[in-house]
């Protein structure tokens, strides 16, 4: 799978890459540090990702703002977008589902729990019929 990771925290990016490597998964991960750079990438003509992993709390354009723009775009709206965040705020959760996310995963503090959750998410999307870009 091709994954677009939208995350501004370098430690979180490294943690995701470490987990994918440790689990011996062969996914291609493209990084964007914020919603604006992610939109630039998605509109660049490059091959679209199979899924998007999106952090909510980012500078310049937060995850919900990015998601709203994504879902209004007729070519990008079908990309499954999974929120990967520390926010347990119910208002964030409801707003994300209202806009049209495919999942909401809270990043646990313990690495083993993070690894378990990330593996479950990636296994699930690996067997789904995805809209290919």
PDB file of C-alpha atoms in Angstrom:
ATOM      1  CA  UNK A   1       0.000   0.000   0.000  1.00  0.00           C
ATOM      2  CA  UNK A   2       1.012   3.579  -0.576  1.00  0.00           C
ATOM      3  CA  UNK A   3       0.443   5.657   2.553  1.00  0.00           C
ATOM      4  CA  UNK A   4       0.444   9.434   2.894  1.00  0.00           C
ATOM      5  CA  UNK A   5       1.400  10.319   6.461  1.00  0.00           C
ATOM      6  CA  UNK A   6       0.479  13.877   7.412  1.00  0.00           C
ATOM      7  CA  UNK A   7       2.334  14.540  10.642  1.00  0.00           C
ATOM      8  CA  UNK A   8       4.391  17.496  11.872  1.00  0.00           C
ATOM      9  CA  UNK A   9       6.124  15.685  14.758  1.00  0.00           C
ATOM     10  CA  UNK A  10       9.372  14.070  13.618  1.00  0.00           C
ATOM     11  CA  UNK A  11       9.313  11.612  16.518  1.00  0.00           C
ATOM     12  CA  UNK A  12       5.861  10.380  15.457  1.00  0.00           C
ATOM     13  CA  UNK A  13       7.074   9.984  11.859  1.00  0.00           C
ATOM     14  CA  UNK A  14      10.066   7.978  13.050  1.00  0.00           C
ATOM     15  CA  UNK A  15       7.836   5.860  15.299  1.00  0.00           C
ATOM     16  CA  UNK A  16       5.524   4.984  12.398  1.00  0.00           C
ATOM     17  CA  UNK A  17       8.439   4.134  10.099  1.00  0.00           C
ATOM     18  CA  UNK A  18      10.055   2.039  12.838  1.00  0.00           C
ATOM     19  CA  UNK A  19       6.814   0.134  13.368  1.00  0.00           C
ATOM     20  CA  UNK A  20       6.306  -0.544   9.660  1.00  0.00           C
ATOM     21  CA  UNK A  21       9.902  -1.752   9.394  1.00  0.00           C
ATOM     22  CA  UNK A  22       9.722  -3.864  12.568  1.00  0.00           C
ATOM     23  CA  UNK A  23       6.526  -5.534  11.369  1.00  0.00           C
ATOM     24  CA  UNK A  24       8.286  -6.202   8.048  1.00  0.00           C
ATOM     25  CA  UNK A  25       5.533  -4.447   6.093  1.00  0.00           C
ATOM     26  CA  UNK A  26       6.335  -3.326   2.562  1.00  0.00           C
ATOM     27  CA  UNK A  27       4.241  -0.170   2.496  1.00  0.00           C
ATOM     28  CA  UNK A  28       5.552   2.966   0.813  1.00  0.00           C
ATOM     29  CA  UNK A  29       5.242   5.959   3.130  1.00  0.00           C
ATOM     30  CA  UNK A  30       5.169   9.491   1.774  1.00  0.00           C
ATOM     31  CA  UNK A  31       5.440  12.230   4.402  1.00  0.00           C
ATOM     32  CA  UNK A  32       3.843  15.653   4.564  1.00  0.00           C
ATOM     33  CA  UNK A  33       4.503  17.963   7.507  1.00  0.00           C
ATOM     34  CA  UNK A  34       1.162  19.772   7.288  1.00  0.00           C
ATOM     35  CA  UNK A  35      -2.128  19.886   5.434  1.00  0.00           C
ATOM     36  CA  UNK A  36      -0.953  22.458   2.913  1.00  0.00           C
ATOM     37  CA  UNK A  37       2.020  20.393   1.765  1.00  0.00           C
ATOM     38  CA  UNK A  38      -0.197  17.288   1.681  1.00  0.00           C
ATOM     39  CA  UNK A  39      -2.665  19.015  -0.641  1.00  0.00           C
ATOM     40  CA  UNK A  40       0.194  20.182  -2.860  1.00  0.00           C
ATOM     41  CA  UNK A  41       1.419  16.587  -3.094  1.00  0.00           C
ATOM     42  CA  UNK A  42      -2.052  15.159  -3.746  1.00  0.00           C
ATOM     43  CA  UNK A  43      -2.676  17.676  -6.530  1.00  0.00           C
ATOM     44  CA  UNK A  44       0.796  17.316  -8.085  1.00  0.00           C
ATOM     45  CA  UNK A  45      -0.086  14.525 -10.478  1.00  0.00           C
ATOM     46  CA  UNK A  46       1.922  11.990  -8.484  1.00  0.00           C
ATOM     47  CA  UNK A  47       0.313   8.604  -7.892  1.00  0.00           C
ATOM     48  CA  UNK A  48      -2.336   8.973  -5.208  1.00  0.00           C
ATOM     49  CA  UNK A  49      -1.879   7.085  -1.944  1.00  0.00           C
ATOM     50  CA  UNK A  50      -4.121   4.178  -1.029  1.00  0.00           C
ATOM     51  CA  UNK A  51      -4.774   5.619   2.440  1.00  0.00           C
ATOM     52  CA  UNK A  52      -3.988   8.760   4.400  1.00  0.00           C
ATOM     53  CA  UNK A  53      -2.901   8.766   8.043  1.00  0.00           C
ATOM     54  CA  UNK A  54      -3.674  12.229   9.394  1.00  0.00           C
ATOM     55  CA  UNK A  55      -2.707  13.984  12.610  1.00  0.00           C
ATOM     56  CA  UNK A  56      -5.202  16.573  13.860  1.00  0.00           C
ATOM     57  CA  UNK A  57      -2.972  19.010  15.719  1.00  0.00           C
ATOM     58  CA  UNK A  58      -0.708  20.660  13.174  1.00  0.00           C
ATOM     59  CA  UNK A  59       0.394  24.221  12.448  1.00  0.00           C
ATOM     60  CA  UNK A  60      -0.874  26.306   9.513  1.00  0.00           C
ATOM     61  CA  UNK A  61      -3.756  23.960   8.644  1.00  0.00           C
ATOM     62  CA  UNK A  62      -5.094  21.518  11.212  1.00  0.00           C
ATOM     63  CA  UNK A  63      -6.319  18.052  10.357  1.00  0.00           C
ATOM     64  CA  UNK A  64     -10.000  18.954  10.316  1.00  0.00           C
ATOM     65  CA  UNK A  65      -9.383  21.857   7.930  1.00  0.00           C
ATOM     66  CA  UNK A  66      -7.372  19.534   5.662  1.00  0.00           C
ATOM     67  CA  UNK A  67     -10.072  16.893   5.821  1.00  0.00           C
ATOM     68  CA  UNK A  68     -12.797  19.395   4.881  1.00  0.00           C
ATOM     69  CA  UNK A  69     -10.848  20.489   1.788  1.00  0.00           C
ATOM     70  CA  UNK A  70     -10.045  16.892   0.854  1.00  0.00           C
ATOM     71  CA  UNK A  71     -13.677  15.789   1.028  1.00  0.00           C
ATOM     72  CA  UNK A  72     -14.796  18.708  -1.169  1.00  0.00           C
ATOM     73  CA  UNK A  73     -12.410  17.672  -3.962  1.00  0.00           C
ATOM     74  CA  UNK A  74     -14.113  15.335  -6.422  1.00  0.00           C
ATOM     75  CA  UNK A  75     -10.853  13.494  -7.224  1.00  0.00           C
ATOM     76  CA  UNK A  76      -9.568  13.133  -3.664  1.00  0.00           C
ATOM     77  CA  UNK A  77     -12.707  12.667  -1.571  1.00  0.00           C
ATOM     78  CA  UNK A  78     -12.664   8.881  -1.816  1.00  0.00           C
ATOM     79  CA  UNK A  79      -9.209   8.450  -0.301  1.00  0.00           C
ATOM     80  CA  UNK A  80      -9.663   6.638   3.014  1.00  0.00           C
ATOM     81  CA  UNK A  81      -8.412   8.948   5.728  1.00  0.00           C
ATOM     82  CA  UNK A  82      -7.619   7.612   9.169  1.00  0.00           C
ATOM     83  CA  UNK A  83      -7.034  10.042  11.995  1.00  0.00           C
ATOM     84  CA  UNK A  84      -3.956   9.143  14.054  1.00  0.00           C
ATOM     85  CA  UNK A  85      -3.957  11.532  17.006  1.00  0.00           C
ATOM     86  CA  UNK A  86      -3.514  12.082  20.714  1.00  0.00           C
ATOM     87  CA  UNK A  87      -6.815  13.989  20.890  1.00  0.00           C
ATOM     88  CA  UNK A  88      -9.500  12.293  22.924  1.00  0.00           C
ATOM     89  CA  UNK A  89     -11.736  15.330  22.481  1.00  0.00           C
ATOM     90  CA  UNK A  90     -15.247  14.103  21.644  1.00  0.00           C
ATOM     91  CA  UNK A  91     -15.938  17.233  19.565  1.00  0.00           C
ATOM     92  CA  UNK A  92     -12.911  16.394  17.370  1.00  0.00           C
ATOM     93  CA  UNK A  93     -14.090  12.809  17.010  1.00  0.00           C
ATOM     94  CA  UNK A  94     -17.622  13.823  16.013  1.00  0.00           C
ATOM     95  CA  UNK A  95     -16.441  16.519  13.598  1.00  0.00           C
ATOM     96  CA  UNK A  96     -14.070  14.100  11.878  1.00  0.00           C
ATOM     97  CA  UNK A  97     -16.767  11.484  11.358  1.00  0.00           C
ATOM     98  CA  UNK A  98     -19.175  14.191  10.211  1.00  0.00           C
ATOM     99  CA  UNK A  99     -16.718  15.320   7.530  1.00  0.00           C
ATOM    100  CA  UNK A 100     -16.095  11.742   6.417  1.00  0.00           C
ATOM    101  CA  UNK A 101     -13.136   9.916   7.935  1.00  0.00           C
ATOM    102  CA  UNK A 102     -12.562   6.185   7.646  1.00  0.00           C
ATOM    103  CA  UNK A 103     -11.285   5.758  11.197  1.00  0.00           C
ATOM    104  CA  UNK A 104     -10.093   7.495  14.364  1.00  0.00           C
ATOM    105  CA  UNK A 105      -7.161   5.990  16.242  1.00  0.00           C
ATOM    106  CA  UNK A 106      -5.807   7.490  19.451  1.00  0.00           C
ATOM    107  CA  UNK A 107      -2.034   7.156  19.722  1.00  0.00           C
ATOM    108  CA  UNK A 108      -1.244   5.262  22.922  1.00  0.00           C
ATOM    109  CA  UNK A 109       1.703   6.194  25.113  1.00  0.00           C
ATOM    110  CA  UNK A 110       3.210   2.694  25.245  1.00  0.00           C
ATOM    111  CA  UNK A 111       5.078   1.703  22.080  1.00  0.00           C
ATOM    112  CA  UNK A 112       3.760  -1.874  22.207  1.00  0.00           C
ATOM    113  CA  UNK A 113       0.180  -0.570  22.179  1.00  0.00           C
ATOM    114  CA  UNK A 114       1.022   1.791  19.312  1.00  0.00           C
ATOM    115  CA  UNK A 115       2.525  -1.082  17.343  1.00  0.00           C
ATOM    116  CA  UNK A 116      -0.578  -3.219  17.932  1.00  0.00           C
ATOM    117  CA  UNK A 117      -2.969  -0.465  16.837  1.00  0.00           C
ATOM    118  CA  UNK A 118      -0.968   0.509  13.776  1.00  0.00           C
ATOM    119  CA  UNK A 119      -0.621  -3.108  12.676  1.00  0.00           C
ATOM    120  CA  UNK A 120      -4.384  -3.603  13.027  1.00  0.00           C
ATOM    121  CA  UNK A 121      -5.104  -0.486  10.953  1.00  0.00           C
ATOM    122  CA  UNK A 122      -2.664  -1.445   8.198  1.00  0.00           C
ATOM    123  CA  UNK A 123      -3.824  -5.070   8.088  1.00  0.00           C
ATOM    124  CA  UNK A 124      -7.437  -3.935   7.796  1.00  0.00           C
ATOM    125  CA  UNK A 125      -6.736  -1.539   4.924  1.00  0.00           C
ATOM    126  CA  UNK A 126      -4.472  -4.063   3.190  1.00  0.00           C
ATOM    127  CA  UNK A 127      -7.434  -6.365   2.604  1.00  0.00           C
ATOM    128  CA  UNK A 128      -9.950  -3.659   1.675  1.00  0.00           C
ATOM    129  CA  UNK A 129     -10.929  -2.876  -1.876  1.00  0.00           C
ATOM    130  CA  UNK A 130      -9.356   0.542  -2.319  1.00  0.00           C
ATOM    131  CA  UNK A 131      -9.976   3.256  -4.879  1.00  0.00           C
ATOM    132  CA  UNK A 132      -6.749   3.338  -6.867  1.00  0.00           C
ATOM    133  CA  UNK A 133      -5.510   6.776  -7.896  1.00  0.00           C
TER     134      UNK A 133
END
